Structures are given as structure tokens and as C-alpha cells.
């Protein structure tokens, strides 16, 4: 088999990269080790920055997003006795959209399978070779158990945090930075109409809680819990009870309903540099992880592949290496901005049990709720800075 760009991983990064390259006349093959059903059902992110929406629409995969996505013009910040609204368009002229990662993935997969380049599910034993040359290749076993070789001009490692690509880049020298936070998020998906117009980020002495939504009938809610907690110990009643406590506000009540999914996710910041070795390029969670508090993971993956697609088109169509040479530095500049913002939101909202920390957090929250400059800084970062900011 031969292609111009071999793409490892069919998450949002790999699928969108394939789409953007196809639109520019570049051949791709996408290799995914899970089944289509598994990939489409994986519940993860749900907030899209304006840049992400614009990119998906321009790539011709935004019809359902525009029909079913919910445009949101702000968030509520809450601490006991106060629920304050940040109006994003007034603060920075941009908004965000609620549209689940599951839906983004379904739209990209259906566009790819509808006459797009090959997308192979359930492959295994994926390895890369000769990435320091201009003719790298990927070896893998296809879904029928047959060993295959994919000859490429370039390889994109969009295989997430546990993929095979990052170790290949790091083996040639590099550096990683990591911070593991002492808390996790217990997330539920519930068939319950959201009781709020905007997402609520709530600080509470017991711990953080986030009220978000996926549609006018489906809510997505999170509780800060200890990372050692087991999901089996959290009955639906216990979860609703804690949520009601942490979101408590006079004259307002949470809407409950059947819980259709629940899980506990650890929280970590992780950055791996560089994002390139020879003709192997990393993008998305393969190179970096942020805690979900800033809603940046999926948006960063989209920003990476937007830069990478342009760079690969320039390399493969025009034979110019300038954009692939600057790709890692340009992507990492944005990665660190988002890493800082995600760390800052996490630090402001998650309680540690320490009284001094709690007073600092409340002071910061009061500042964001009372100063237009402080609110604007949050709004600009949350809604997404320009690609090269
Ligand atoms: C459990 C969880 C919950 C999250 N919740 C949120 C959230 O609430 N809000 C938020 O903003 N962000 C959240 N995120 C982050 C966000 O979902 C990610 O940043 C986003 O999925 C990144 O996309 P990606 O394509 O880079 O990686 P991924 O979505 O991880 O895709 C990588 C793909 O590569 C495949 N793969 C891996 N190894 C191989 C291999 N060897 N061969 C072939 N294929 C391979 C994987 O199966 C996967 O399909 C969450 C992440 C996780 C893991």
C-alpha cells in the first residue's frame, strides 16, 4: 500500500487532518485500532471554540453542528451565595458551541466513509519505520489478520496519549513536562433537560462541580472527587445529592433524570516536545493532555491539525519545508498557552481542603466577577485565541 500521509489514530485529530488534506488533493490512509462503534460511542469533550466550529464548517462537516449545536454566549461562575454570568461576546466578541465530541467524530467518519480516503478500523501491531528519511512507512496487521506495509511521504501520529507515535519521537531526544492533580472528575450523562442556560462552574468548600449540557434534553455534569474513588461506590442518588449541594442557590434547583453514562477521569497536564521527528508529526493528545476544566483538549487537537495540514500541503505539493520546520514550535506555543489556562482554571476552582488555598481561590473568583479586565482574560482564553497567538 502507498499513500502520501499515513495517519495513525481516528480520533478528532486524525479524522480532521485526513479531511483537510483530502480537500487539498493530498492522499491519506487512516489506521485505527478500535472498532467504528467504539470510537463513535466514546463520550468526552463537548465545548467547541469558534475556531473549531469555523474549521469544521469550512471542511464541509459542519451541517449537523450548525443545526443541532447550541451556541453559548458565556458561562456562570458560582461560589456560595453568588452566581455571576460572564458575557463572552461583550467581553471579547466571540462565543463557544456545545456539540459533543461523539457527534464531531460521527460527522467526520461518515464524511470519510462516503467516498473519502481509506479509513481502516481494528488494525493492530502498528509500528513506524524510517521516519528520519523522506520515505517512512507504517507496518500493521489489518482487521483480517493480514500483515500490511503502508509506504508514505509523511506520517501523522494522532494516536492519543497511549499511542505508539510519541515514544518514537522521544527516542530521538526530547522532553516531557507532567503534572498530576490530586483530584479527578466524576462525570455523568443524564436524560434531563439542563436547568441552566449556560454552563455553571461552581466552587464549593466540598469541591468543584460543573453543569454542562449536550442538547436541550441531555445534561452532562461533573463532580470533583478523589482520584482513588471507585465509580461502583457512587450510586445515582449519591451523585445527584452531591450535585445539588455544590450547585445550591436560593430559588434554583437542579433537574434530575436517568443517568445513561458515568465514569471517573484522572486529571493531568502533560506536554511532550518536540512534536516532530523527521517525517513523523504528532498532533492532539499524542503530544499533550490538559485537565478538562478549560475545555481545551479537543480544541487544541483541531488547532494542531489545522497548522499541520497547511504545513504538509506546502511540503507535499510545493516542496517547501518552511512550515513543517516551524510546525512544532508554533503548535507548542499555543499548547503552552492552553496548558496555562487549563491549569489556572483548575487551580482556581478545585478545593484542596486547605483554608489558605480556599481564601486565595475565593479572592480570585471575586476578582474575575468584578473586574472587566480579569473577566476578559478568562473570556479570551476560553473562547480560543487566534491560531498563532
Ligand atoms: C476519558 C476522557 C474524557 C475527556 N473529557 C473531556 C472533556 O470533558 N472536555 C474536554 O475538553 N476534553 C476532554 N477530553 C479530552 C479530549 O477528548 C481529547 O483532547 C481529544 O479526544 C483529543 O483528540 P485526539 O484525536 O488527539 O486523541 P483521541 O481522541 O485520543 O484519539 C486517538 C485515536 O487513536 C487511536 N489509537 C491509539 N493507539 C493507536 C494505535 N497504536 N494504532 C491505531 N490507532 C490508535 C485511539 O483508539 C483513538 O481513536 C477527555 C479525554 C478523555 C480521555
CSV table of C-alpha atoms and ligand atoms in Angstrom, one decimal:
chain,number,residue,atom,x,y,z
A,1,UNK,CA,0.0,0.0,0.0
A,2,UNK,CA,1.1,3.5,-0.7
A,3,UNK,CA,-0.2,6.9,0.4
A,4,UNK,CA,1.1,10.4,0.8
A,5,UNK,CA,0.2,10.8,4.5
A,6,UNK,CA,-0.3,7.8,6.8
A,7,UNK,CA,-2.4,8.8,9.8
A,8,UNK,CA,-2.3,6.7,13.0
A,9,UNK,CA,-5.5,7.1,15.0
A,10,UNK,CA,-9.1,8.1,14.1
A,11,UNK,CA,-9.9,10.4,16.9
A,12,UNK,CA,-10.9,14.0,16.1
A,13,UNK,CA,-7.3,14.9,15.2
A,14,UNK,CA,-6.6,12.1,12.8
A,15,UNK,CA,-10.0,12.3,11.1
A,16,UNK,CA,-10.0,16.0,10.7
A,17,UNK,CA,-6.4,16.0,9.4
A,18,UNK,CA,-7.4,13.4,6.8
A,19,UNK,CA,-10.4,15.6,5.8
A,20,UNK,CA,-8.3,18.8,5.5
A,21,UNK,CA,-5.6,17.1,3.4
A,22,UNK,CA,-8.2,15.4,1.1
A,23,UNK,CA,-9.7,18.8,0.4
A,24,UNK,CA,-6.3,20.0,-0.7
A,25,UNK,CA,-5.8,16.9,-3.0
A,26,UNK,CA,-3.4,15.0,-0.7
A,27,UNK,CA,-3.9,11.2,-0.3
A,28,UNK,CA,-4.2,9.8,3.1
A,29,UNK,CA,-4.9,6.4,4.8
A,30,UNK,CA,-6.2,6.4,8.4
A,31,UNK,CA,-5.4,3.5,10.7
A,32,UNK,CA,-7.5,3.0,13.9
A,33,UNK,CA,-7.0,0.1,16.3
A,34,UNK,CA,-10.6,0.3,17.7
A,35,UNK,CA,-13.9,-0.5,16.0
A,36,UNK,CA,-16.1,2.2,14.5
A,37,UNK,CA,-18.8,1.6,17.1
A,38,UNK,CA,-16.3,2.1,20.0
A,39,UNK,CA,-14.8,5.2,18.5
A,40,UNK,CA,-18.2,6.8,17.9
A,41,UNK,CA,-19.5,6.0,21.4
A,42,UNK,CA,-16.6,7.4,23.3
A,43,UNK,CA,-18.0,10.2,25.5
A,44,UNK,CA,-15.5,13.0,26.0
A,45,UNK,CA,-15.3,16.7,25.3
A,46,UNK,CA,-18.3,18.9,24.3
A,47,UNK,CA,-17.2,22.6,24.1
A,48,UNK,CA,-16.1,23.9,20.7
A,49,UNK,CA,-14.3,27.2,20.3
A,50,UNK,CA,-15.3,29.5,17.4
A,51,UNK,CA,-12.1,28.5,15.5
A,52,UNK,CA,-13.0,24.8,15.8
A,53,UNK,CA,-16.6,25.5,14.6
A,54,UNK,CA,-15.3,27.6,11.7
A,55,UNK,CA,-12.7,24.9,10.7
A,56,UNK,CA,-15.4,22.1,10.7
A,57,UNK,CA,-17.8,24.2,8.7
A,58,UNK,CA,-15.1,25.1,6.2
A,59,UNK,CA,-14.2,21.5,5.9
A,60,UNK,CA,-17.8,20.6,4.9
A,61,UNK,CA,-18.6,18.7,8.1
A,62,UNK,CA,-20.5,21.4,9.9
A,63,UNK,CA,-24.1,20.9,8.7
A,64,UNK,CA,-25.4,19.0,11.7
A,65,UNK,CA,-23.2,21.1,14.0
A,66,UNK,CA,-24.9,24.2,12.7
A,67,UNK,CA,-28.4,22.5,13.0
A,68,UNK,CA,-28.0,20.7,16.3
A,69,UNK,CA,-25.1,22.5,18.1
A,70,UNK,CA,-26.0,25.1,20.8
A,71,UNK,CA,-24.3,28.4,20.6
A,72,UNK,CA,-23.4,29.7,24.1
A,73,UNK,CA,-22.5,33.3,24.8
A,74,UNK,CA,-21.0,32.8,28.3
A,75,UNK,CA,-20.6,30.8,31.5
A,76,UNK,CA,-21.8,31.2,35.0
A,77,UNK,CA,-19.1,31.3,37.7
A,78,UNK,CA,-20.5,30.3,41.1
A,79,UNK,CA,-19.3,30.4,44.7
A,80,UNK,CA,-21.5,30.2,47.8
A,81,UNK,CA,-24.2,32.8,47.6
A,82,UNK,CA,-23.1,34.2,44.1
A,83,UNK,CA,-23.8,33.1,40.6
A,84,UNK,CA,-22.2,35.5,38.1
A,85,UNK,CA,-22.5,35.5,34.4
A,86,UNK,CA,-19.6,36.2,32.1
A,87,UNK,CA,-20.9,37.5,28.7
A,88,UNK,CA,-18.3,36.4,26.2
A,89,UNK,CA,-19.5,38.4,23.1
A,90,UNK,CA,-19.5,41.6,25.2
A,91,UNK,CA,-16.0,40.8,26.7
A,92,UNK,CA,-14.2,39.5,23.6
A,93,UNK,CA,-16.6,39.4,20.6
A,94,UNK,CA,-16.6,35.5,20.5
A,95,UNK,CA,-18.8,32.7,21.7
A,96,UNK,CA,-18.5,28.9,22.1
A,97,UNK,CA,-20.6,26.0,20.9
A,98,UNK,CA,-21.9,22.9,22.8
A,99,UNK,CA,-21.7,19.9,20.4
A,100,UNK,CA,-20.4,16.5,21.7
A,101,UNK,CA,-17.1,15.1,20.6
A,102,UNK,CA,-19.1,11.9,19.8
A,103,UNK,CA,-21.0,13.9,17.2
A,104,UNK,CA,-17.9,15.6,15.7
A,105,UNK,CA,-16.4,12.1,15.3
A,106,UNK,CA,-19.6,10.7,13.7
A,107,UNK,CA,-19.7,13.5,11.2
A,108,UNK,CA,-16.0,13.1,10.3
A,109,UNK,CA,-16.3,9.3,10.0
A,110,UNK,CA,-19.4,9.5,7.8
A,111,UNK,CA,-17.8,12.1,5.5
A,112,UNK,CA,-14.7,9.9,5.2
A,113,UNK,CA,-16.6,6.7,4.5
A,114,UNK,CA,-18.8,8.5,2.0
A,115,UNK,CA,-16.2,8.4,-0.9
A,116,UNK,CA,-13.3,9.7,1.2
A,117,UNK,CA,-9.8,8.1,1.6
A,118,UNK,CA,-9.4,4.7,3.3
A,119,UNK,CA,-10.2,4.5,7.0
A,120,UNK,CA,-9.3,1.1,8.4
A,121,UNK,CA,-10.7,0.1,11.8
A,122,UNK,CA,-9.5,-2.7,14.1
A,123,UNK,CA,-5.9,-2.7,12.9
A,124,UNK,CA,-3.2,-3.9,15.3
A,125,UNK,CA,0.6,-4.1,15.8
A,126,UNK,CA,1.1,-0.6,14.3
A,127,UNK,CA,4.8,0.4,14.1
A,128,UNK,CA,6.6,3.2,12.2
A,129,UNK,CA,9.9,2.8,10.4
A,130,UNK,CA,12.5,5.1,8.7
A,131,UNK,CA,10.8,8.3,10.0
A,132,UNK,CA,14.1,10.1,9.6
A,133,UNK,CA,14.0,9.6,5.8
A,134,UNK,CA,11.7,11.0,3.1
A,135,UNK,CA,10.1,7.6,2.7
A,136,UNK,CA,8.8,6.5,6.1
A,137,UNK,CA,6.5,3.5,6.4
A,138,UNK,CA,3.9,2.1,8.8
A,139,UNK,CA,3.6,-1.7,9.4
A,140,UNK,CA,0.4,-3.0,10.8
A,141,UNK,CA,-1.9,-6.0,10.8
A,142,UNK,CA,-5.3,-5.4,9.2
A,143,UNK,CA,-8.7,-6.4,10.5
A,144,UNK,CA,-8.5,-9.8,8.7
A,145,UNK,CA,-5.2,-10.5,10.5
A,146,UNK,CA,-3.0,-9.9,7.4
A,147,UNK,CA,0.3,-8.1,7.8
A,148,UNK,CA,0.5,-4.8,5.8
A,149,UNK,CA,3.1,-2.2,4.9
A,150,UNK,CA,2.0,1.4,4.2
A,151,UNK,CA,4.6,3.4,2.3
A,152,UNK,CA,4.3,7.2,3.0
A,153,UNK,CA,5.8,10.6,2.4
A,154,UNK,CA,4.9,11.6,5.9
A,155,UNK,CA,3.2,10.1,9.0
A,156,UNK,CA,0.9,11.8,11.4
A,157,UNK,CA,0.8,10.4,14.9
A,158,UNK,CA,-2.7,11.3,16.1
A,159,UNK,CA,-3.0,8.2,18.2
A,160,UNK,CA,-3.8,9.9,21.6
A,161,UNK,CA,-2.0,9.7,24.9
A,162,UNK,CA,-1.4,5.9,24.9
A,163,UNK,CA,-0.4,5.7,21.2
A,164,UNK,CA,2.8,4.4,19.6
A,165,UNK,CA,3.9,7.6,17.9
A,166,UNK,CA,5.1,9.8,20.8
A,167,UNK,CA,7.8,7.2,22.0
A,168,UNK,CA,9.3,7.2,18.5
A,169,UNK,CA,9.7,11.0,18.6
A,170,UNK,CA,11.0,11.0,22.1
A,171,UNK,CA,13.5,8.2,21.3
A,172,UNK,CA,15.5,10.7,19.2
A,173,UNK,CA,15.7,13.1,22.1
A,174,UNK,CA,13.1,15.4,23.6
A,175,UNK,CA,11.4,16.4,26.8
A,176,UNK,CA,8.2,15.9,28.7
A,177,UNK,CA,6.6,18.0,31.4
A,178,UNK,CA,3.9,16.5,33.6
A,179,UNK,CA,1.7,17.5,36.4
A,180,UNK,CA,-0.8,15.0,38.0
A,181,UNK,CA,-3.5,16.8,40.0
A,182,UNK,CA,-4.7,15.4,43.4
A,183,UNK,CA,-8.3,15.1,42.2
A,184,UNK,CA,-10.4,13.5,39.4
A,185,UNK,CA,-13.7,14.3,37.7
A,186,UNK,CA,-16.7,12.0,38.2
A,187,UNK,CA,-18.8,12.7,35.0
A,188,UNK,CA,-22.4,11.7,34.3
A,189,UNK,CA,-24.6,11.9,31.2
A,190,UNK,CA,-28.3,12.2,32.1
A,191,UNK,CA,-31.5,12.3,30.2
A,192,UNK,CA,-32.5,15.5,32.0
A,193,UNK,CA,-33.2,18.9,30.5
A,194,UNK,CA,-30.5,21.4,31.6
A,195,UNK,CA,-31.7,23.6,34.4
A,196,UNK,CA,-29.4,26.4,33.2
A,197,UNK,CA,-28.9,28.4,30.1
A,198,UNK,CA,-25.1,28.5,30.3
A,199,UNK,CA,-22.5,26.1,31.8
A,200,UNK,CA,-22.0,26.6,35.6
A,201,UNK,CA,-18.5,26.4,37.0
A,202,UNK,CA,-19.1,26.1,40.8
A,203,UNK,CA,-16.6,26.4,43.6
A,204,UNK,CA,-17.8,24.8,46.8
A,205,UNK,CA,-16.0,24.1,50.1
A,206,UNK,CA,-16.7,20.4,49.4
A,207,UNK,CA,-15.2,20.5,45.9
A,208,UNK,CA,-15.8,21.7,42.3
A,209,UNK,CA,-18.8,20.9,40.2
A,210,UNK,CA,-19.6,21.7,36.6
A,211,UNK,CA,-23.0,21.8,35.0
A,212,UNK,CA,-22.9,21.4,31.2
A,213,UNK,CA,-25.2,20.0,28.6
A,214,UNK,CA,-25.2,18.1,25.3
A,215,UNK,CA,-28.6,19.0,24.0
A,216,UNK,CA,-31.9,20.6,25.2
A,217,UNK,CA,-32.8,17.2,26.7
A,218,UNK,CA,-29.4,15.9,27.9
A,219,UNK,CA,-27.2,17.2,30.7
A,220,UNK,CA,-23.5,16.5,31.4
A,221,UNK,CA,-22.4,17.1,35.0
A,222,UNK,CA,-19.2,16.6,36.8
A,223,UNK,CA,-18.0,16.4,40.4
A,224,UNK,CA,-14.5,16.8,41.8
A,225,UNK,CA,-13.7,13.6,43.6
A,226,UNK,CA,-10.6,12.0,45.0
A,227,UNK,CA,-8.6,10.0,42.3
A,228,UNK,CA,-8.9,6.9,44.5
A,229,UNK,CA,-12.7,6.9,44.3
A,230,UNK,CA,-14.4,3.9,42.6
A,231,UNK,CA,-17.3,4.5,40.3
A,232,UNK,CA,-19.1,1.5,41.8
A,233,UNK,CA,-19.3,3.4,45.1
A,234,UNK,CA,-21.3,6.2,43.6
A,235,UNK,CA,-25.0,5.4,43.3
A,236,UNK,CA,-27.0,7.8,41.1
A,237,UNK,CA,-28.7,9.1,44.2
A,238,UNK,CA,-25.4,9.9,45.9
A,239,UNK,CA,-24.2,11.7,42.8
A,240,UNK,CA,-27.4,13.8,42.5
A,241,UNK,CA,-27.3,14.6,46.2
A,242,UNK,CA,-23.7,15.9,45.9
A,243,UNK,CA,-24.5,17.9,42.8
A,244,UNK,CA,-27.5,19.5,44.5
A,245,UNK,CA,-25.2,20.5,47.4
A,246,UNK,CA,-22.5,22.0,45.3
A,247,UNK,CA,-24.8,23.9,42.9
A,248,UNK,CA,-27.1,25.1,45.7
A,249,UNK,CA,-28.5,28.6,45.1
A,250,UNK,CA,-31.7,30.2,46.6
A,251,UNK,CA,-34.7,29.8,44.2
A,252,UNK,CA,-32.9,27.5,41.8
A,253,UNK,CA,-33.0,23.7,41.5
A,254,UNK,CA,-31.0,21.1,39.5
A,255,UNK,CA,-33.0,18.9,37.1
A,256,UNK,CA,-32.5,15.2,37.6
A,257,UNK,CA,-33.2,12.2,35.3
A,258,UNK,CA,-31.9,8.8,34.3
A,259,UNK,CA,-28.1,8.5,34.2
A,260,UNK,CA,-27.0,6.9,31.0
A,261,UNK,CA,-23.2,7.0,31.5
A,262,UNK,CA,-20.9,7.6,34.4
A,263,UNK,CA,-17.1,7.4,34.8
A,264,UNK,CA,-14.2,8.9,36.7
A,265,UNK,CA,-11.4,10.6,34.8
A,266,UNK,CA,-8.0,11.5,36.4
A,267,UNK,CA,-6.7,15.0,35.7
A,268,UNK,CA,-3.3,15.7,34.4
A,269,UNK,CA,-1.3,18.2,32.4
A,270,UNK,CA,1.3,16.8,30.0
A,271,UNK,CA,3.4,18.3,27.2
A,272,UNK,CA,5.8,16.4,25.0
A,273,UNK,CA,8.3,18.3,22.8
A,274,UNK,CA,9.2,18.4,20.0
A,275,UNK,CA,6.1,17.5,18.1
A,276,UNK,CA,8.1,16.2,15.2
A,277,UNK,CA,10.8,13.7,14.3
A,278,UNK,CA,11.8,13.8,10.7
A,279,UNK,CA,8.7,12.9,8.7
A,280,UNK,CA,6.7,11.9,11.8
A,281,UNK,CA,4.5,14.6,13.2
A,282,UNK,CA,2.5,14.5,16.4
A,283,UNK,CA,-0.9,16.2,16.9
A,284,UNK,CA,-3.5,16.3,19.6
A,285,UNK,CA,-3.5,14.1,22.7
A,286,UNK,CA,-0.5,12.2,21.3
A,287,UNK,CA,1.6,15.3,22.3
A,288,UNK,CA,-0.3,16.9,25.1
A,289,UNK,CA,-3.0,16.5,27.7
A,290,UNK,CA,-4.8,19.2,29.6
A,291,UNK,CA,-7.2,18.9,32.5
A,292,UNK,CA,-10.8,19.4,31.1
A,293,UNK,CA,-11.5,22.5,33.2
A,294,UNK,CA,-10.6,24.9,30.4
A,295,UNK,CA,-12.4,22.8,27.7
A,296,UNK,CA,-9.3,22.8,25.6
A,297,UNK,CA,-8.3,19.2,24.7
A,298,UNK,CA,-10.4,18.8,21.6
A,299,UNK,CA,-9.9,22.4,20.5
A,300,UNK,CA,-6.1,22.0,20.8
A,301,UNK,CA,-6.2,18.9,18.7
A,302,UNK,CA,-8.1,20.8,16.0
A,303,UNK,CA,-5.7,23.7,16.2
A,304,UNK,CA,-2.7,21.3,15.8
A,305,UNK,CA,-4.1,19.6,12.7
A,306,UNK,CA,-5.1,22.9,11.1
A,307,UNK,CA,-1.4,24.0,11.3
A,308,UNK,CA,-0.2,20.6,10.3
A,309,UNK,CA,-2.5,20.3,7.3
A,310,UNK,CA,-1.2,23.6,5.9
A,311,UNK,CA,2.4,22.6,6.5
A,312,UNK,CA,2.0,19.2,4.9
A,313,UNK,CA,0.3,20.6,1.8
A,314,UNK,CA,3.2,23.0,1.4
A,315,UNK,CA,5.7,20.2,1.8
A,316,UNK,CA,4.0,17.7,-0.5
A,317,UNK,CA,2.5,20.0,-3.2
A,318,UNK,CA,5.1,22.8,-3.3
A,319,UNK,CA,8.2,21.0,-1.9
A,320,UNK,CA,8.7,23.9,0.7
A,321,UNK,CA,9.9,22.7,4.1
A,322,UNK,CA,9.4,26.0,6.0
A,323,UNK,CA,6.0,25.3,7.5
A,324,UNK,CA,6.9,21.7,8.6
A,325,UNK,CA,10.1,23.0,10.1
A,326,UNK,CA,8.2,25.6,12.2
A,327,UNK,CA,5.2,23.3,13.0
A,328,UNK,CA,6.4,22.0,16.3
A,329,UNK,CA,7.4,25.5,17.7
A,330,UNK,CA,4.1,27.1,16.5
A,331,UNK,CA,1.9,24.3,17.8
A,332,UNK,CA,3.8,24.2,21.2
A,333,UNK,CA,3.3,28.0,21.7
A,334,UNK,CA,-0.4,27.5,21.6
A,335,UNK,CA,-0.2,24.3,23.6
A,336,UNK,CA,1.6,26.1,26.5
A,337,UNK,CA,-1.0,29.0,26.4
A,338,UNK,CA,-3.8,26.4,26.7
A,339,UNK,CA,-1.8,24.4,29.3
A,340,UNK,CA,-1.5,27.5,31.4
A,341,UNK,CA,-5.2,28.5,31.1
A,342,UNK,CA,-6.3,24.9,31.9
A,343,UNK,CA,-4.0,24.8,35.0
A,344,UNK,CA,-5.3,28.3,36.1
A,345,UNK,CA,-9.0,27.3,35.8
A,346,UNK,CA,-8.3,24.1,37.6
A,347,UNK,CA,-6.3,25.8,40.4
A,348,UNK,CA,-9.0,28.4,40.9
A,349,UNK,CA,-11.9,26.0,41.1
A,350,UNK,CA,-10.8,22.7,42.8
A,351,UNK,CA,-10.6,22.7,46.5
A,352,UNK,CA,-7.7,21.1,48.4
A,353,UNK,CA,-9.1,21.1,51.9
A,354,UNK,CA,-6.6,23.8,52.9
A,355,UNK,CA,-8.2,27.0,54.3
A,356,UNK,CA,-5.5,29.4,52.9
A,357,UNK,CA,-5.9,27.9,49.4
A,358,UNK,CA,-9.7,28.4,49.7
A,359,UNK,CA,-9.4,32.1,50.5
A,360,UNK,CA,-7.0,32.6,47.6
A,361,UNK,CA,-9.5,30.9,45.3
A,362,UNK,CA,-12.4,33.0,46.5
A,363,UNK,CA,-10.4,36.1,46.1
A,364,UNK,CA,-9.5,35.2,42.5
A,365,UNK,CA,-13.2,34.4,41.8
A,366,UNK,CA,-14.4,37.7,43.2
A,367,UNK,CA,-11.8,39.4,41.1
A,368,UNK,CA,-12.9,37.7,37.9
A,369,UNK,CA,-16.6,38.6,38.7
A,370,UNK,CA,-15.9,42.2,39.5
A,371,UNK,CA,-13.1,43.3,37.1
A,372,UNK,CA,-13.8,43.6,33.4
A,373,UNK,CA,-10.1,43.1,32.6
A,374,UNK,CA,-9.9,39.9,34.7
A,375,UNK,CA,-13.1,38.6,33.1
A,376,UNK,CA,-11.9,39.5,29.6
A,377,UNK,CA,-8.7,37.5,30.2
A,378,UNK,CA,-10.8,34.4,31.0
A,379,UNK,CA,-13.2,35.0,28.1
A,380,UNK,CA,-10.4,35.4,25.5
A,381,UNK,CA,-8.7,32.2,26.6
A,382,UNK,CA,-11.9,30.2,27.0
A,383,UNK,CA,-13.4,31.1,23.6
A,384,UNK,CA,-10.0,30.5,21.9
A,385,UNK,CA,-7.1,32.7,21.0
A,386,UNK,CA,-6.1,33.2,17.3
A,387,UNK,CA,-4.2,30.2,15.9
A,388,UNK,CA,-0.8,31.8,16.2
A,389,UNK,CA,-1.4,33.8,19.4
B,1,LIG,C1,-11.9,10.0,29.3
B,1,LIG,C2,-11.7,11.3,28.7
B,1,LIG,C3,-12.6,12.4,28.9
B,1,LIG,C4,-12.4,13.6,28.4
B,1,LIG,N1,-13.3,14.6,28.6
B,1,LIG,C5,-13.1,15.8,28.1
B,1,LIG,C6,-13.9,16.9,28.4
B,1,LIG,O1,-14.9,16.7,29.2
B,1,LIG,N2,-13.7,18.1,27.9
B,1,LIG,C7,-12.6,18.3,27.1
B,1,LIG,O2,-12.3,19.5,26.6
B,1,LIG,N3,-11.7,17.4,26.8
B,1,LIG,C8,-12.0,16.1,27.3
B,1,LIG,N4,-11.1,15.1,27.0
B,1,LIG,C9,-10.0,15.4,26.1
B,1,LIG,C10,-10.4,15.3,24.6
B,1,LIG,O3,-11.4,14.3,24.5
B,1,LIG,C11,-9.2,15.0,23.8
B,1,LIG,O4,-8.3,16.1,23.9
B,1,LIG,C12,-9.4,14.7,22.3
B,1,LIG,O5,-10.0,13.4,22.2
B,1,LIG,C13,-8.1,14.6,21.5
B,1,LIG,O6,-8.3,14.1,20.3
B,1,LIG,P1,-7.2,13.2,19.6
B,1,LIG,O7,-7.7,12.8,18.2
B,1,LIG,O8,-5.9,13.9,19.7
B,1,LIG,O9,-7.0,11.9,20.5
B,1,LIG,P2,-8.0,10.7,20.8
B,1,LIG,O10,-9.4,11.2,20.8
B,1,LIG,O11,-7.5,10.0,22.0
B,1,LIG,O12,-7.8,9.8,19.5
B,1,LIG,C14,-6.7,9.0,19.3
B,1,LIG,C15,-7.2,7.8,18.5
B,1,LIG,O13,-6.0,6.9,18.2
B,1,LIG,C16,-6.4,5.6,18.4
B,1,LIG,N5,-5.2,4.8,18.7
B,1,LIG,C17,-4.5,4.8,19.8
B,1,LIG,N6,-3.4,4.0,19.7
B,1,LIG,C18,-3.4,3.5,18.4
B,1,LIG,C19,-2.6,2.6,17.7
B,1,LIG,N7,-1.5,2.1,18.2
B,1,LIG,N8,-2.9,2.4,16.4
B,1,LIG,C20,-4.0,2.9,15.8
B,1,LIG,N9,-4.9,3.8,16.5
B,1,LIG,C21,-4.6,4.1,17.8
B,1,LIG,C22,-7.4,5.6,19.6
B,1,LIG,O14,-8.2,4.5,19.6
B,1,LIG,C23,-8.2,6.9,19.2
B,1,LIG,O15,-9.3,6.6,18.4
B,1,LIG,C24,-11.3,13.9,27.5
B,1,LIG,C25,-10.4,12.8,27.3
B,1,LIG,C26,-10.5,11.6,27.8
B,1,LIG,C27,-9.5,10.5,27.6
